Amino acid sequence: MAGVAVSTTINGDHVEYLCQPDETLLDVLRDRLGLTGAKEGCGTGDCGACSIILDDRLVCSCLVLGAEAEGRRVETIEGMAHGDKLHPLQQKFLEHAALQCGICTPGFLIAAKDLLAKNPDPTEEEIRFGLAGNLCRCTGYDKIVRAVQDAASVMKGA
Amino acid sequence: MNFDPRFSGRKFTSVGTRPIRPDGVDKVTGRARYGADFNMAGQLVGRVLRSPHAHAKIRKIDTSKAEKLPGVKAVITAADLPDLTDGDAAMYDVLDNCMARGKALYDGHAVAAVAAVDARTARQALKLIEVDYELLPHVTDVDEAMKHSAPLINDAIFTEGLEEKPVKPSNVTKRSQFGHGDVHQGFGHADFIVERSFKTEQTHQGYIEPHACVASVSSDGTADLWVCTQGHFVYRQHCAQLLGMEASKLRVTSSEIGGGFGGKTHVWAEPVALALSRKAGRPVKLVMTRDEVFRASGPTSATSVDVRIGARKDGTITAAEATLRYSCGPYAGSWAEIGAMTAFACYRLDNVKTVGYEVLVNRPKTAAYRAPSAPMAAFAVESAVDELAKEVGMDPVEFRIRNAAQEGTRSSYGPVYGPIGIGPTLEAAKSHPHMKAPLGKNQGRGMACGFWFNFGGQTCTDLNIGMDGSVSLAVGTVDVGGSRASLSLVAAEELGIAYEQVKAIVADTSSLGYNDMTDGSRGTFSSSMATISAARNAIKILRERAAQMWDISVDDVVWENGHAIAKGEKHGNLGRLSLKEIAVASGKTGGPIAGHSELVADGAGVSFATHICDIEVDPETGATRVLRYTVVQDAGKAVHPTYVEGQYQGGAAQGIGWALNEEYIYGKDGRLQNPGFLDYRIPVCSDLPMIDTQILEIPNPNHPYGVRGVGETSIVPPLAAIANAVSNAAGVRMTHIPMSPPRILAAIEAKRAG
């Protein structure tokens, strides 16, 4: 099967790749581009571990085809920190121990970043519903919610 | 020098603080490498063909078409995994579970596997494999499987543990019994007796990371395996045995692990990946899909439990009895036995008897799930205890306090307890503000207790001091949730240096001696014991080197706060030498400085918890909402309290999912109906409130710092605590887990109908 040539922007960098027409963007990121920060927990859009931001919209990259990234902007966990300076959400996840095994963490960080971009001052309930598309099996979400609350207050002050 | 593991009260400097974990930055930047994040040059993609039938004889497997497909490099069946288990029945079951041998025993049982150049080709190849099945009658329900009329899953099974050896085979592999006293007599002294039957459905650990590995077998017979596992040393042993290799020629590296909770303690895909790699002569990456994880890894038991408890008017329990039936999947297990041991472990009982039955069913092989078997037993017992307290007319907390086990109590499963935390957790719950908070309409409060043994086991640890005075700590227990942080704290504490000076890693199987599986809440307990031992061995060498540098007797050198100090007036002008100063000079004083430790970490202190929760029930729909949740648990000593809280919260959340929602649903055809996160719904963020925690510290006398395991106990009380809350809110006793809306509604309607 002939590959599809795709030209896109990932974390601000221009990227070109060939992919199969039925290949997901998640597989492209992980297997072709070496960006393994997005994880496959289910492959059916239920767990959010593969969350990325596509043109300012939070999506599960397992539900997007690699070919669909043509001409668009992709943001992944690998682009969240600025050099060695962590994003406030990353820093607060560490300080609050909002991760145990950490497999869901990239997805949560991306989803939380998207949430705070749209709602910089969310209530606890808004955070809980905003992150309801991401599964975590370790933490019971308590420390994740607190980390997002803390990051929101830091980012408001910045 | 003999290591003394006994608790010695000390003032802690590092232990008990809350630093950022050493693996944290990699995990928030996406750099941490999990099972599926590793690749090798020239690697193939492995895929497994699974039985769509619950029970079927495999007449023939024709792989010829698949083998001819361009891009397919290897196809294997059970014939490629010959039986090398040499009479080891448990290992034979593992082998059979990895690849069906003549019979498929559950929906999802592996029957063949392929390795191909890419995923698409591998998927195509699976479709070209022809399996000729002869369908057999199946049974998936634990009670149905015990009936004489049930289809036999293995006609070589004759129930063990009966007084007389049975003449007919059955699906019951074993009967076990625990207890003491005379329950018949005890019930004779009871003024009130509660007797009830309970059921719990099968659940899955639900780790977000599917099983994944990369296997590479070389033509010289050596091999590498990269895998997400809770125990790479055990995986090495099992894989080597099944593949006919020497263990030392198989190097297993544990990746970062994306959750396990007991579910990554067994090999499934790994021997298959190794066999594929051996046949193809290339590395093979094998990653399960979520569907495969649900259908073909190891969920917990479904159970059926009868409980009978009697008490006098003054609230003293006079007798307690339980019969527990646990599903094991199609292979023998000891799940009911563990349930029977834990059922009444919280109480001081003169007369107690528990009987467990291990039951074969056509479901995946049961695996451990966080305090395996204990939550279901606690659900039944703690529900009955609540009812009995009501009958007696006592507050449920007071009733439990009256009957709680204490130091010196003979436990229901045999041993006599040392200092334990059941009483203190109950007292803390009694005085917790949560207990006094007002409740609204349709809201109920429930509480329950839980017990877990905890485990220690074989542990090997290396502590290497670098030439610059920094410390590398190599441990063999897998870091499932922050143990590199807690073990670095322990190394820093013992050496008297800063946490930041220590870097902990999980070493591969070729770099360190054998370590048992990271299970039984043993990670921080046993590896901290080994770390303390290794540090003390290193300190001995540091003192010797300092003595050499000063040219005095080592007997005059003590180790304090990270420094060698010369003791005695005659050495008054020698000052002190830091760990770093001694390390920098080590090349001239005898070479590298290291401390090693190989030990069996005995004396894991038992652990108890008490949980409180408030639930609102919608009487029109049966829907529930968790309003408030509090965990009180004894940690012995919380090494890194934030991660201890995390364990408490995570266990509670898993228990909430189990209690209210999660279950394996099988169709009449014996196929799993909900093998995905959409239909097997684990709690999401909007389902839960904040989970309040209270850490109690009743030192474990068998650990230098008093540490007890903390990971598992937190999942034991929730099923019962929530069932008690729902029962109080709905005004009807709930006896079937999960308490999904249809079950609650049915119970409410049945009560209304009288």
Coordinates of N, CA, C and O in Angstrom, one line a residue, chain B residues 347 385-386 389 394-404 422-423 425-432 435 445-449 610-612:
Chain B
Y347 N -10.5 -9.6 64.1 CA -11.2 -9.7 65.4 C -10.6 -10.7 66.3 O -9.8 -11.6 65.9
V385 N -21.0 -8.0 60.1 CA -20.7 -7.4 61.4 C -21.5 -6.2 61.6 O -22.0 -5.9 62.7
D386 N -21.7 -5.4 60.5 CA -22.6 -4.2 60.6 C -24.0 -4.6 61.0 O -24.6 -3.9 61.9
A389 N -24.1 -5.6 64.6 CA -24.1 -4.5 65.5 C -25.4 -3.9 65.7 O -25.9 -3.5 66.8
M394 N -25.8 -1.8 69.0 CA -24.5 -1.0 69.3 C -24.1 -0.2 68.0 O -24.4 -0.6 66.9
D395 N -23.4 0.9 68.3 CA -22.8 1.7 67.2 C -21.8 0.7 66.5 O -21.1 0.0 67.2
P396 N -21.8 0.7 65.1 CA -20.9 -0.2 64.4 C -19.4 0.0 64.8 O -18.6 -1.0 64.8
V397 N -19.0 1.2 65.1 CA -17.6 1.4 65.5 C -17.3 0.8 66.9 O -16.3 0.1 67.1
E398 N -18.2 1.1 67.8 CA -18.1 0.6 69.1 C -18.1 -0.9 69.2 O -17.3 -1.6 69.9
F399 N -18.9 -1.5 68.3 CA -19.0 -2.9 68.3 C -17.7 -3.5 67.8 O -17.2 -4.5 68.4
R400 N -17.1 -2.9 66.8 CA -15.8 -3.4 66.3 C -14.7 -3.2 67.3 O -13.9 -4.1 67.5
I401 N -14.7 -2.0 68.0 CA -13.7 -1.8 69.0 C -13.8 -2.9 70.1 O -12.8 -3.4 70.5
R402 N -15.0 -3.2 70.4 CA -15.2 -4.2 71.5 C -14.6 -5.6 71.1 O -14.1 -6.3 72.0
N403 N -14.6 -5.9 69.8 CA -14.2 -7.2 69.4 C -12.8 -7.2 68.6 O -12.4 -8.2 68.1
A404 N -12.2 -6.0 68.6 CA -11.0 -5.9 67.7 C -9.8 -6.8 68.3 O -9.7 -6.9 69.5
I422 N -5.3 -2.3 64.4 CA -6.7 -2.3 64.2 C -7.4 -1.5 65.2 O -8.3 -0.6 64.9
G423 N -7.1 -1.6 66.5 CA -7.7 -0.8 67.5 C -7.5 0.7 67.3 O -8.4 1.5 67.3
T425 N -6.8 2.3 64.6 CA -7.5 2.9 63.4 C -9.0 3.0 63.7 O -9.6 4.0 63.3
L426 N -9.5 2.1 64.5 CA -10.9 2.3 64.9 C -11.1 3.5 65.8 O -12.1 4.2 65.6
E427 N -10.2 3.6 66.7 CA -10.3 4.8 67.6 C -10.2 6.1 66.9 O -10.9 7.1 67.1
A428 N -9.3 6.1 65.9 CA -9.1 7.3 65.1 C -10.3 7.6 64.2 O -10.7 8.7 64.1
A429 N -10.9 6.5 63.7 CA -12.1 6.7 62.9 C -13.3 7.2 63.8 O -14.0 8.1 63.4
K430 N -13.4 6.7 65.0 CA -14.4 7.1 65.9 C -14.4 8.6 66.2 O -15.4 9.3 66.3
S431 N -13.2 9.1 66.4 CA -13.1 10.5 66.7 C -12.8 11.4 65.5 O -12.6 12.6 65.6
H432 N -12.9 10.8 64.3 CA -12.7 11.6 63.1 C -13.9 12.5 62.8 O -15.1 12.1 63.0
M435 N -17.1 11.3 61.0 CA -18.1 10.5 61.7 C -19.3 11.3 62.2 O -20.4 10.8 62.4
R445 N -24.1 6.5 55.7 CA -22.7 6.4 56.1 C -22.4 5.0 56.3 O -23.2 4.3 56.9
G446 N -21.2 4.6 55.9 CA -20.8 3.2 56.2 C -19.3 3.2 56.6 O -18.6 4.1 56.2
M447 N -18.9 2.2 57.4 CA -17.5 2.1 57.7 C -17.2 0.6 57.7 O -18.1 -0.3 57.8
A448 N -15.9 0.3 57.6 CA -15.5 -1.1 57.6 C -14.0 -1.2 57.8 O -13.3 -0.2 57.6
C449 N -13.5 -2.3 58.3 CA -12.1 -2.6 58.6 C -11.5 -3.5 57.5 O -12.3 -4.3 56.9
T610 N -9.1 1.3 58.7 CA -10.6 1.5 58.8 C -11.0 2.6 57.8 O -10.3 3.6 57.8
H611 N -12.0 2.4 57.1 CA -12.5 3.4 56.1 C -13.9 3.8 56.5 O -14.7 3.0 57.0
I612 N -14.2 5.1 56.2 CA -15.5 5.7 56.4 C -15.9 6.3 55.1 O -15.1 7.0 54.4

